Amino acid sequence: MIVEGSNLIIEKLPKIRTRTVRSWTPVRAPDIVGLARSRALRRCPGRELAPRSLPVSADRTCHWCHSTVSATAITHLRCFSAENTDVSQPRLSVAVVGAGPSGFYTSKYLTSAVLHRIEKANDRNDKRDEGDAPALAPFDWSGIDIDILERLPTPYGLVRYGVAPDHPEVKNVEHDFAAQFETSNNNPSSSLSFFGGVEVGKDVKLSALQSMYDVVVLAYGCQAADRRLNIPGEDLEGVLSAREFVAWYNGHPEFGHIGTIVKECLWGSSDICDVDDDQVSTAKVVVVGQGNVALDVARILAKGKRGLIETDTPSSVLEILKGGASHVSILGRRGHVQGAFTIKGDSHRTMLRAKELRELTKLNKEGHNAKLIIRRGELELGMNDSSVAELKGASGRPKTRIDILLRDSAVSETDNPKDEAPKTVCLRFLLSPTSIEAKDSDGGRVGGVVCERTRLEGGPFKQNSVSTGEIETLPADLVLTSIGYKGMPLEGMKGRDQFDHQQSVVNNLHGKVTGDNNLFASGWIKRGPSGIIGTNIMDAKDTVKSIMMFIEENGRVRDEKDGRRGLEKYLEAHETVPIRWENFQAIEVAETDPARLRNDAQPREKILQITEMESIAGILKQ
Ligand code: NAP
C-alpha cells in the first residue's frame, strides 16, 4: 500500500496521463495519489508499470524511461491501483466446468482477451479528442473473474489421469496451468479460482451456475463413457476399456478396482506377493483399435515395473504389472496406412504420433525385453491402389515415413522373432473382432477374440473394412477395447437441443452452445475425442472468440451476476465443501514428499483415495 507522500515511486513512475493533461507528463507520487482520489487519472498507475500478464516476481524496466522498477514498487502500485480502480463497472464472471487442458486454455485465452479489450478501450479514451466519434464500442467490464469447477479434488484432467506416465514431458504442461493462478491473481483486473470436488449437475445445478455467472464454459471432456464394439461377449470378465485401464495405471481415485481385474487376468489366482518383480506374465492381451491410446496401453504392459519405476505410476500398479505381459496384440480393422497413429493433422501432431509408434520399435533396444512384430504379409494386404494414392503427395509424406518405419520392423511369417525377446508386441492389420469368447474353463471370463480378416474397399481416404469371411481367433486373458472415448451430457442439459448423442458432443457453433443461453463449450466435449493436448489451444481460442462476441453483444443487457460470491454461498447452503487451490497444493506437497517416493527420479506418488486427499487438504466432509 502506498503511503501518501511516500517517495517510493517518485522516480519509478516518470510519466502519467490525466484527464486534464493529455500529453504524458512526469507526476510525483503524492500527486498521483491526489489525482487518483479525484478520479482525474486516465487509468490506474499500477497498470502502467505492472503488465497484466507478468507475475510480480522480478524487477521490471519502464518502457518509457528504461529505469528499473523494483518488484516491491510494482506490488505497491498494484495495491494502490486495486484500491483506486473504478468499481462502478462490473467484472465479467465466468465459470469453467472441468479443470483439464481445455478448461485451463480457455481460462488463459479468455483472461488475455478481456484484459486486452479493457486496455484497448482505455487507450481509445486516452487518445480521443473532445467530440471525436468513439473508435471502439465501450466495454462493460473492468476485469474478469474465472472459477474453475472440477468434479475431482485435483485439477489437470487427462494430463494427470490420461497421459502415459512414461511421457513426463507431456505432463509438464501442468506447470503452465498452475502458473495461471499466480499470473491472474497478481493482476488486480483478473482472478482465477479453483473449486475441486464440486460436480456440476449434482453438487450445483447447471441452471444455477448459469444464473450466477455471466458466462459458463463446458470443458468437462469425454471421460465419462466408452464407445462400444457392440459384439457378443463384450461384457465378459477381463474385457475392459482402455479408458478404464489408463485411468487405473495413472492412479485415478475412481478406478482402483480395475487393479483387481488386471491382477486376475495377468496372474490368475497367484498371490501377487509371491510373484517375482521381474517375472513376465504369460497372459495374452488383445488391444482392439490402433489409436495412440492403444499404443500407450500396449507400451505400458510391455514395459512393466522396471520400465516404469522412475515415473509417477503408482507403486500399487507396478506391483500388479511386475515384469509385464508376454504377448500383446494391437488390432486394426483397416490397414497400416489407415491406422489412427498415422498422420491426419498438422506437423506437430505428426511428430508426436510418429514418436508413439517409434517408441514401440525401440522397446527392445532400450532394454525392455520386448520386440515389436509386424507381419510383412499384412502390410502388403493393405497396399491396394487407394492406399498407394494415400501415401502420395505432401499430405502423404508423414504416412510414408510410418510405412517405411513399419516395413523396416516387419518380419516374414517364417521368421521367429519371439526368440529375440521374452515379450512381444504385435501390430496386426485388417482384422476386425466379431465376438469375444469365454474360456473353456470359466464361462464368465474372457478366453479369446474371434476376428474376421478384412479387405479394404473404397477410394483414397474413404476406405472401409469389408469382411472376407476368413476367421482367426486370438487367445486372450485380457481384452482392452481402445476405440475412442465418449462424451456424455451434463445433468440438467436440455435434451437433444443441447446434446448430440450421435456425435457425443455438445451442440455448438464455434463453441457457442446452441440456443439462447450463456453456455459455451471447449475441448473434447465441443469437438469430440480427438487431438493432442496442444490441439486444445486453437480450440480454446475459437471458443474465446465466440465468448467475446457474446459479451460485446449482450453486455450489460443481462442482470448483474453474483459470480464467485454466489457460488460460495450456494455451496455453503448445500453443505458442499470445495477443495480450493491452496488445499490442492497441500495434496501436491504430500504426493511429492521424498518419504513417499520409491526413488529420487519418481516425480510423485499419487494419493489414490479421495478421502485421504480431503484429509490432507484439511477438508472435513459430512
Ligand atoms: P482414435 O485415435 O480415434 O483411434 C480409435 C481406433 O479405434 C482407430 O484405430 C479406429 O479404427 C478403431 N476403431 C473404432 N471403432 C472400431 C470398431 N468398431 N472396431 C475396431 N476398431 C475400431 O482414439 P484414441 O486412441 O482413443 O485417441 C483419442 C485421441 O487422443 C486421438 O486424437 C489421439 O491422437 C489422442 N492421443 C494422443 C496421444 C499423444 O499424442 N501422445 C496419446 C494418446 C491419445 P478406424 O480408423 O478403422 O475407425
XYZ file of C-alpha atoms and ligand atoms in Angstrom:
670
model
C 0.000 0.000 0.000
C 1.433 3.372 -0.951
C 1.742 5.799 1.914
C 0.627 9.239 0.868
C 3.639 11.448 0.318
C 5.975 8.492 0.048
C 8.903 8.855 -2.297
C 8.749 5.182 -3.170
C 7.633 5.700 -6.724
C 8.692 9.257 -7.385
C 11.340 8.360 -9.886
C 9.812 4.975 -10.679
C 6.704 6.335 -12.326
C 8.055 9.037 -14.559
C 5.064 9.922 -16.689
C 1.351 9.589 -16.439
C -1.621 10.879 -18.341
C -4.564 12.608 -16.698
C -7.986 13.631 -17.906
C -6.899 17.233 -17.999
C -3.296 16.901 -19.194
C -3.403 14.865 -22.400
C 0.317 14.580 -23.010
C 2.486 12.275 -20.953
C 3.700 14.307 -18.004
C 6.013 13.384 -15.155
C 3.973 13.159 -11.981
C 5.221 12.747 -8.416
C 3.840 10.071 -6.125
C 1.899 12.414 -3.850
C 0.290 13.947 -6.941
C -0.699 10.505 -8.249
C -2.500 9.780 -5.010
C -4.325 13.094 -5.219
C -5.185 12.689 -8.890
C -6.450 9.157 -8.357
C -8.647 10.270 -5.472
C -10.190 12.996 -7.608
C -10.646 10.349 -10.363
C -8.661 12.563 -12.718
C -6.356 9.757 -13.825
C -6.974 8.240 -17.221
C -6.031 4.841 -15.917
C -4.642 3.241 -12.803
C -0.941 3.908 -12.403
C -0.375 0.311 -11.327
C -1.224 -0.941 -14.800
C 1.380 1.257 -16.451
C 4.331 -0.456 -14.882
C 2.808 -3.763 -13.999
C 1.860 -5.509 -17.222
C -1.142 -7.734 -16.748
C 0.423 -10.990 -17.857
C 3.508 -10.915 -15.646
C 3.823 -12.098 -12.065
C 5.435 -9.633 -9.661
C 8.405 -11.852 -9.002
C 11.066 -9.724 -10.676
C 12.091 -6.131 -11.234
C 10.913 -4.628 -14.486
C 12.113 -1.931 -16.837
C 9.922 1.074 -17.529
C 9.142 1.162 -21.206
C 9.270 4.940 -21.296
C 12.432 5.883 -19.432
C 14.084 2.445 -19.192
C 14.670 2.842 -15.480
C 14.382 -0.264 -13.328
C 11.290 -0.635 -11.176
C 11.579 -2.988 -8.252
C 9.135 -5.839 -7.726
C 8.180 -4.261 -4.387
C 7.320 -0.962 -6.042
C 5.162 -2.797 -8.582
C 3.347 -4.683 -5.849
C 2.651 -1.406 -4.050
C 1.411 0.143 -7.276
C -0.931 -2.772 -7.787
C -2.374 -2.464 -4.294
C -2.825 1.225 -4.936
C -4.293 0.504 -8.327
C -6.757 -2.058 -6.941
C -7.919 0.359 -4.257
C -8.409 3.166 -6.711
C -9.921 1.268 -9.607
C -13.273 2.493 -10.777
C -15.639 -0.001 -9.158
C -18.717 1.315 -10.865
C -18.119 -1.124 -13.750
C -18.743 -4.807 -13.020
C -16.265 -7.602 -13.645
C -17.074 -10.421 -16.011
C -17.797 -13.594 -14.056
C -17.038 -16.912 -15.738
C -17.493 -20.491 -14.554
C -15.459 -23.159 -16.345
C -16.708 -26.715 -15.839
C -13.693 -29.039 -15.894
C -10.066 -28.452 -14.887
C -8.442 -30.303 -17.785
C -6.343 -28.800 -20.610
C -9.345 -27.311 -22.439
C -10.588 -25.621 -19.240
C -7.184 -24.131 -18.475
C -6.511 -22.982 -22.053
C -9.950 -21.370 -22.277
C -9.333 -19.545 -18.976
C -5.938 -18.367 -20.157
C -7.036 -17.015 -23.532
C -10.285 -15.569 -22.218
C -8.415 -13.674 -19.490
C -5.957 -12.200 -22.018
C -8.749 -11.347 -24.478
C -10.759 -9.483 -21.820
C -7.729 -7.654 -20.398
C -6.614 -6.717 -23.896
C -10.095 -5.396 -24.656
C -10.118 -3.313 -21.459
C -6.685 -1.933 -22.339
C -7.809 -1.096 -25.859
C -10.913 0.679 -24.550
C -8.750 2.725 -22.176
C -6.309 3.608 -24.975
C -9.162 4.789 -27.126
C -10.363 7.033 -24.303
C -6.850 8.359 -23.813
C -6.332 9.257 -27.435
C -9.780 10.619 -28.141
C -10.155 14.371 -28.696
C -13.265 16.127 -27.448
C -16.105 15.430 -29.897
C -14.330 12.500 -31.602
C -16.534 9.584 -32.562
C -15.624 6.547 -30.494
C -13.256 4.253 -32.426
C -14.318 1.319 -30.344
C -17.578 0.484 -28.621
C -17.332 0.949 -24.856
C -16.568 -2.185 -22.870
C -18.831 -3.083 -19.992
C -16.374 -4.837 -17.750
C -13.474 -3.597 -15.669
C -11.981 -7.056 -15.070
C -12.574 -10.804 -15.200
C -13.013 -13.454 -12.505
C -12.845 -17.087 -13.571
C -13.801 -20.018 -11.368
C -12.795 -23.496 -12.491
C -15.116 -26.192 -11.120
C -13.858 -29.769 -11.085
C -15.594 -32.980 -10.036
C -12.369 -34.469 -8.639
C -10.353 -32.901 -5.806
C -7.399 -32.496 -8.202
C -7.042 -30.415 -11.385
C -5.439 -31.234 -14.791
C -7.899 -33.887 -16.068
C -6.345 -36.078 -18.734
C -2.885 -34.622 -18.148
C -2.878 -36.159 -14.680
C -5.054 -39.220 -15.355
C -4.725 -39.857 -19.121
C -1.249 -39.039 -20.422
C 1.016 -42.078 -20.175
C 3.322 -41.889 -17.127
C 6.385 -42.560 -19.309
C 5.677 -39.287 -21.151
C 6.631 -36.822 -18.392
C 7.484 -34.124 -20.952
C 3.786 -34.026 -21.898
C 2.729 -33.839 -18.242
C 4.985 -30.777 -17.798
C 2.147 -28.638 -19.117
C 0.731 -28.855 -15.553
C 3.320 -26.250 -14.513
C 1.955 -23.790 -17.099
C -1.595 -24.404 -15.880
C -0.588 -23.880 -12.233
C 1.231 -20.651 -13.185
C -2.094 -19.215 -14.391
C -3.187 -18.876 -10.766
C -0.143 -16.736 -9.998
C -0.357 -14.672 -13.188
C -4.074 -13.971 -12.924
C -4.129 -13.313 -9.219
C -1.193 -10.896 -9.407
C -3.255 -8.609 -11.567
C -5.985 -6.544 -9.948
C -8.099 -6.824 -13.096
C -8.243 -10.623 -13.181
C -8.548 -13.553 -10.832
C -8.657 -17.318 -11.145
C -10.071 -19.658 -8.529
C -10.398 -23.437 -8.183
C -13.396 -25.332 -6.801
C -12.383 -29.003 -6.679
C -14.709 -31.773 -5.535
C -17.706 -29.925 -6.975
C -19.764 -31.858 -9.502
C -21.891 -29.729 -11.786
C -25.259 -31.429 -12.209
C -25.037 -32.926 -8.719
C -23.473 -30.502 -6.203
C -24.558 -27.487 -8.194
C -27.226 -27.415 -10.872
C -26.189 -26.257 -14.324
C -29.113 -23.811 -14.372
C -27.986 -22.374 -11.013
C -24.485 -21.875 -12.404
C -25.887 -20.148 -15.483
C -27.843 -17.734 -13.334
C -24.836 -16.987 -11.098
C -22.292 -16.297 -13.853
C -22.186 -14.121 -16.976
C -20.644 -16.987 -18.928
C -20.439 -20.754 -18.308
C -17.912 -22.810 -20.291
C -18.355 -26.588 -20.512
C -14.910 -28.163 -20.689
C -15.541 -31.486 -18.985
C -14.201 -33.745 -21.743
C -15.223 -37.251 -22.748
C -14.028 -39.356 -19.852
C -17.418 -40.481 -18.611
C -18.038 -43.339 -21.059
C -16.631 -45.541 -23.807
C -17.610 -46.329 -27.336
C -18.677 -49.945 -27.512
C -17.871 -52.623 -30.060
C -21.430 -53.979 -29.830
C -20.340 -57.574 -30.338
C -21.219 -60.688 -28.277
C -19.036 -61.301 -25.222
C -18.130 -57.636 -24.656
C -19.282 -57.838 -21.037
C -17.224 -60.896 -20.061
C -14.907 -60.603 -17.051
C -11.500 -59.477 -18.298
C -12.809 -57.162 -21.027
C -12.015 -53.581 -20.101
C -11.968 -50.336 -21.959
C -8.589 -48.686 -22.469
C -10.093 -45.641 -20.721
C -10.529 -47.666 -17.519
C -7.100 -49.272 -17.832
C -5.395 -45.901 -18.468
C -7.209 -44.279 -15.529
C -6.104 -47.175 -13.287
C -2.410 -47.062 -14.208
C -2.495 -43.293 -13.743
C -3.889 -43.598 -10.190
C -7.366 -42.144 -10.842
C -9.184 -42.388 -7.485
C -12.311 -43.935 -9.055
C -10.523 -46.750 -10.894
C -8.640 -48.597 -8.146
C -10.960 -51.622 -8.584
C -9.566 -52.176 -12.101
C -6.343 -53.361 -10.431
C -8.106 -56.455 -9.052
C -9.379 -57.372 -12.535
C -5.981 -56.801 -14.189
C -4.279 -58.835 -11.470
C -6.597 -61.792 -12.083
C -6.073 -61.563 -15.852
C -2.285 -61.382 -15.598
C -1.587 -63.661 -12.644
C -4.719 -65.795 -12.118
C -5.134 -66.911 -8.529
C -1.442 -66.483 -7.639
C -0.700 -64.364 -4.611
C 0.915 -61.267 -6.084
C 3.371 -61.151 -3.167
C 4.807 -64.475 -4.330
C 5.444 -63.217 -7.872
C 8.970 -62.001 -8.517
C 9.259 -58.339 -9.593
C 10.817 -59.244 -12.948
C 8.525 -62.145 -13.727
C 6.778 -61.786 -17.085
C 3.117 -62.779 -17.172
C 2.316 -65.418 -19.786
C -1.147 -63.873 -20.144
C -2.181 -62.831 -23.640
C -3.547 -59.334 -24.063
C -5.536 -58.161 -27.084
C -5.966 -54.420 -27.617
C -8.722 -53.531 -30.090
C -8.114 -50.295 -32.049
C -4.972 -48.633 -33.328
C -5.049 -45.069 -31.996
C -2.412 -43.552 -29.742
C -4.250 -44.725 -26.635
C -3.909 -48.322 -27.888
C -0.152 -47.807 -28.351
C 0.093 -46.280 -24.852
C -1.565 -49.227 -23.108
C 0.454 -51.782 -25.103
C 3.721 -49.999 -24.255
C 2.861 -49.788 -20.533
C 2.045 -53.522 -20.486
C 5.283 -54.327 -22.283
C 7.487 -52.144 -20.070
C 6.211 -53.405 -16.715
C 7.515 -52.367 -13.313
C 11.202 -51.977 -14.160
C 10.479 -49.802 -17.195
C 8.171 -47.504 -15.235
C 9.979 -47.353 -11.910
C 11.095 -43.728 -12.431
C 7.666 -42.464 -13.499
C 4.645 -41.367 -11.455
C 2.919 -44.747 -11.968
C 1.537 -45.622 -8.511
C 3.506 -48.319 -6.696
C 0.334 -50.418 -6.299
C 0.037 -50.526 -10.122
C 3.673 -51.581 -10.576
C 3.111 -54.368 -8.046
C 0.487 -55.821 -10.411
C 2.303 -55.176 -13.693
C 5.522 -56.843 -12.457
C 7.667 -57.863 -15.478
C 4.836 -57.002 -17.918
C 2.808 -59.157 -20.304
C 4.472 -61.553 -22.707
C 2.022 -61.220 -25.614
C 0.241 -58.008 -26.548
C -1.585 -57.790 -29.896
C -2.942 -54.490 -31.189
C -5.718 -54.982 -33.737
C -6.600 -52.637 -36.584
C -9.669 -53.365 -38.687
C -8.049 -51.494 -41.599
C -4.507 -51.389 -42.981
C -1.369 -49.709 -41.638
C -1.820 -46.685 -43.928
C -5.211 -46.024 -42.295
C -4.056 -46.604 -38.704
C -5.111 -43.802 -36.323
C -1.463 -43.477 -35.254
C -0.679 -42.178 -38.720
C -0.814 -38.566 -39.674
C -4.049 -36.690 -40.035
C -3.263 -33.151 -38.914
C -0.523 -30.556 -38.606
C 3.173 -31.261 -38.368
C 3.219 -31.048 -34.555
C 0.654 -33.820 -34.324
C 2.550 -35.757 -36.924
C 5.752 -35.684 -34.939
C 4.059 -36.800 -31.761
C 2.144 -39.592 -33.431
C 5.207 -40.876 -35.267
C 7.010 -40.753 -31.939
C 4.425 -43.022 -30.326
C 4.941 -45.635 -32.997
C 8.723 -45.275 -32.981
C 8.739 -45.924 -29.225
C 7.287 -49.380 -29.871
C 10.039 -50.178 -32.367
C 12.660 -49.219 -29.765
C 11.355 -51.252 -26.816
C 13.969 -53.968 -27.135
C 16.877 -51.632 -27.857
C 16.005 -49.609 -24.773
C 16.196 -52.658 -22.531
C 12.530 -53.501 -22.064
C 12.963 -57.020 -23.486
C 10.027 -56.592 -25.820
C 10.079 -56.980 -29.578
C 7.633 -55.315 -31.946
C 6.307 -57.709 -34.559
C 4.700 -56.612 -37.790
C 3.783 -59.188 -40.404
C 5.103 -58.266 -43.820
C 2.190 -60.126 -45.448
C -0.370 -57.930 -43.620
C 1.374 -54.743 -44.755
C 1.149 -55.941 -48.351
C -2.523 -56.916 -47.974
C -3.451 -53.314 -47.267
C -1.437 -51.830 -50.137
C -4.166 -51.548 -52.785
C -4.313 -48.677 -55.303
C -6.213 -46.417 -52.885
C -3.628 -46.924 -50.129
C -0.810 -46.179 -52.575
C -2.652 -42.963 -53.539
C -2.970 -42.052 -49.821
C 0.813 -42.184 -49.500
C 1.356 -39.828 -52.431
C 1.509 -36.031 -52.299
C 2.571 -33.688 -49.498
C -0.138 -34.883 -47.115
C 1.059 -38.460 -47.520
C 4.681 -37.756 -46.596
C 4.354 -38.454 -42.874
C 2.332 -41.579 -43.615
C 5.082 -42.686 -45.982
C 7.579 -42.282 -43.145
C 5.419 -44.515 -40.975
C 5.081 -47.010 -43.830
C 8.887 -47.170 -44.065
C 9.246 -47.481 -40.291
C 6.807 -50.401 -40.196
C 8.389 -52.132 -43.188
C 11.803 -51.861 -41.524
C 10.432 -53.602 -38.449
C 8.381 -56.181 -40.348
C 9.109 -59.879 -40.290
C 8.028 -62.741 -42.541
C 5.635 -65.373 -41.281
C 8.513 -67.870 -41.271
C 10.793 -65.755 -39.029
C 10.754 -66.475 -35.336
C 11.314 -63.127 -33.648
C 9.891 -64.395 -30.360
C 13.331 -65.902 -29.738
C 14.813 -62.402 -29.605
C 12.915 -61.196 -26.526
C 10.690 -62.704 -23.844
C 7.905 -60.242 -24.660
C 6.260 -59.399 -27.987
C 4.003 -56.587 -29.100
C 2.259 -57.433 -32.391
C 0.619 -54.832 -34.588
C -1.984 -56.753 -36.560
C -3.815 -55.271 -39.526
C -7.051 -55.997 -41.390
C -8.583 -57.943 -38.518
C -11.981 -56.969 -37.154
C -13.398 -58.537 -33.959
C -16.790 -60.220 -34.392
C -17.208 -61.744 -30.931
C -15.393 -62.288 -27.662
C -15.291 -65.879 -26.463
C -15.332 -67.184 -22.916
C -12.648 -69.510 -21.561
C -13.468 -73.211 -21.724
C -12.685 -73.499 -18.027
C -14.670 -70.421 -16.964
C -17.759 -69.382 -18.919
C -17.785 -65.902 -17.388
C -14.200 -64.965 -18.200
C -12.657 -63.902 -21.492
C -10.705 -66.562 -23.408
C -10.302 -65.221 -26.937
C -11.230 -62.683 -29.578
C -12.809 -64.014 -32.765
C -11.795 -61.845 -35.718
C -12.598 -61.814 -39.370
C -9.985 -60.978 -41.942
C -11.000 -57.831 -43.773
C -10.110 -56.195 -47.050
C -10.252 -52.543 -47.907
C -12.907 -51.093 -50.135
C -13.366 -47.515 -51.370
C -11.406 -44.621 -52.810
C -8.369 -42.927 -51.225
C -9.057 -41.681 -47.663
C -12.525 -43.277 -47.757
C -11.600 -46.924 -47.411
C -13.772 -49.151 -45.259
C -13.047 -52.615 -43.957
C -15.156 -55.384 -45.504
C -15.261 -58.986 -44.311
C -13.543 -61.674 -46.403
C -15.213 -64.488 -44.449
C -11.861 -65.776 -43.177
C -11.804 -66.207 -39.370
C -8.901 -66.035 -36.935
C -9.282 -66.453 -33.182
C -6.706 -64.802 -30.938
C -6.380 -66.301 -27.444
C -6.846 -63.618 -24.786
C -6.713 -63.369 -20.992
C -7.284 -59.621 -21.026
C -9.013 -57.566 -23.738
C -8.719 -53.791 -23.844
C -11.077 -52.008 -26.205
C -9.424 -48.807 -27.379
C -11.859 -47.482 -29.958
C -12.397 -43.973 -28.637
C -13.848 -42.140 -25.649
C -17.426 -40.923 -25.447
C -18.849 -37.624 -24.211
C -21.999 -37.535 -22.074
C -24.484 -34.720 -21.415
C -24.393 -32.982 -18.052
C -27.395 -33.488 -15.838
C -29.691 -30.538 -16.456
C -28.846 -30.098 -20.136
C -31.769 -29.505 -22.407
C -32.190 -32.850 -24.235
C -31.443 -33.016 -27.913
C -31.308 -29.241 -28.229
C -28.056 -29.087 -26.365
C -26.501 -32.535 -26.794
C -25.833 -34.554 -29.918
C -25.938 -38.190 -28.737
C -24.786 -39.480 -32.112
C -21.547 -37.498 -32.065
C -21.346 -37.414 -28.235
C -20.703 -33.675 -28.218
C -22.493 -30.565 -27.005
C -24.367 -28.922 -29.899
C -22.379 -25.792 -30.629
C -21.176 -23.389 -33.247
C -17.562 -22.335 -32.671
C -18.053 -23.139 -29.005
C -21.341 -21.248 -28.509
C -23.898 -23.790 -27.277
C -27.000 -23.749 -29.445
C -29.898 -21.659 -28.158
C -30.453 -18.509 -26.186
C -28.161 -19.113 -23.240
C -24.819 -18.099 -21.765
C -23.319 -21.560 -22.326
C -20.108 -22.307 -24.239
C -18.086 -25.454 -24.859
C -14.412 -26.152 -25.305
C -12.195 -29.222 -25.877
C -13.352 -32.804 -26.421
C -16.966 -32.139 -25.346
C -17.078 -29.481 -28.081
C -15.306 -31.245 -30.965
C -15.192 -34.936 -29.946
C -12.337 -37.037 -28.527
C -9.538 -36.241 -30.937
C -6.229 -34.443 -30.965
C -3.299 -33.955 -28.645
C -3.146 -31.550 -25.695
C -1.864 -28.745 -27.933
C -4.937 -29.094 -30.172
C -6.898 -27.515 -27.308
C -5.058 -24.218 -27.786
C -6.640 -23.368 -31.139
C -9.898 -24.882 -29.972
C -9.947 -22.676 -26.850
C -9.095 -19.574 -28.904
C -12.046 -20.358 -31.175
C -14.402 -20.569 -28.177
C -12.922 -17.394 -26.657
C -13.686 -15.539 -29.891
C -17.336 -16.591 -29.584
C -17.446 -15.571 -25.907
C -16.019 -12.135 -26.741
C -18.651 -11.664 -29.449
C -21.339 -12.723 -26.994
C -20.274 -10.350 -24.225
C -19.790 -7.448 -26.634
C -23.300 -8.016 -27.977
C -25.099 -8.832 -24.749
C -23.050 -6.819 -22.285
C -24.991 -5.267 -19.500
C -28.323 -6.140 -21.017
C -28.261 -9.102 -18.702
C -28.640 -8.820 -14.935
C -25.574 -8.366 -12.843
C -24.390 -11.734 -11.572
C -23.069 -12.774 -8.179
C -20.299 -14.911 -9.661
C -17.824 -16.367 -7.170
C -19.592 -14.901 -4.143
C -22.814 -16.524 -5.322
C -21.184 -19.911 -5.826
C -19.544 -19.817 -2.409
C -22.882 -19.033 -0.785
C -24.641 -21.730 -2.809
C -22.098 -24.411 -1.861
C -22.235 -23.415 1.768
C -26.035 -23.592 1.756
C -25.822 -27.059 0.172
C -23.083 -28.180 2.600
C -20.561 -28.801 -0.151
C -17.011 -28.042 0.931
C -14.876 -27.361 -2.136
C -11.165 -28.082 -2.434
C -9.586 -24.697 -3.153
C -6.245 -24.144 -4.861
C -4.304 -23.944 -1.594
C -5.925 -27.214 -0.445
C -4.789 -28.898 -3.654
C -1.298 -27.526 -3.123
C -1.234 -29.337 0.227
C -2.089 -32.569 -1.653
C 0.761 -31.883 -4.087
C 3.216 -31.339 -1.233
C 2.176 -34.667 0.289
C 2.478 -36.508 -3.036
C 5.992 -35.207 -3.656
C 7.237 -35.753 -0.098
C 10.566 -37.645 -0.535
C 9.488 -40.021 2.238
C 6.669 -41.295 -0.019
C 8.799 -41.749 -3.149
C 10.387 -45.062 -4.174
C 13.433 -43.346 -5.755
C 14.849 -39.885 -6.469
C 13.572 -39.856 -10.048
C 9.906 -40.601 -9.251
C 8.070 -37.286 -9.652
C 5.266 -38.109 -7.197
C 3.448 -40.970 -5.514
C -0.182 -40.100 -6.192
C -2.742 -40.300 -3.429
C -5.357 -42.794 -4.597
C -8.249 -42.219 -2.204
C -10.466 -39.133 -2.286
C -10.981 -39.293 1.493
C -7.202 -39.232 2.025
C -6.879 -36.246 -0.330
C -9.605 -34.425 1.602
C -7.985 -35.192 4.907
C -4.580 -33.904 3.682
C -6.303 -30.855 2.254
C -7.872 -30.217 5.659
C -11.383 -30.586 4.276
C -13.921 -32.132 6.575
C -16.889 -33.516 4.681
C -20.154 -34.512 6.327
P -8.585 -42.756 -32.058
O -7.318 -42.076 -32.399
O -9.826 -42.185 -32.590
O -8.450 -44.289 -32.520
C -9.536 -45.172 -32.455
C -9.165 -46.501 -33.103
O -10.233 -47.394 -32.873
C -8.952 -46.446 -34.603
O -7.902 -47.295 -34.938
C -10.281 -46.971 -35.146
O -10.171 -47.593 -36.402
C -10.589 -48.018 -34.113
N -11.994 -48.401 -34.086
C -13.079 -47.597 -33.923
N -14.206 -48.335 -33.933
C -13.832 -49.620 -34.103
C -14.525 -50.838 -34.185
N -15.861 -50.886 -34.082
N -13.821 -51.967 -34.367
C -12.472 -51.948 -34.454
N -11.748 -50.818 -34.373
C -12.414 -49.662 -34.196
O -8.831 -42.811 -30.472
P -7.827 -42.916 -29.231
O -6.698 -43.821 -29.493
O -8.725 -43.181 -28.073
O -7.253 -41.447 -29.096
C -8.079 -40.315 -28.838
C -7.298 -39.058 -29.176
O -6.267 -38.842 -28.211
C -6.610 -39.154 -30.524
O -6.718 -37.948 -31.215
C -5.172 -39.429 -30.152
O -4.236 -38.998 -31.114
C -5.035 -38.655 -28.861
N -3.909 -39.172 -28.067
C -2.694 -38.637 -28.303
C -1.603 -39.104 -27.636
C -0.267 -38.488 -27.930
O -0.197 -37.618 -28.763
N 0.792 -38.900 -27.273
C -1.732 -40.156 -26.732
C -2.988 -40.700 -26.516
C -4.073 -40.198 -27.203
P -10.787 -46.910 -37.722
O -9.807 -45.849 -38.084
O -10.866 -48.021 -38.701
O -12.133 -46.349 -37.339
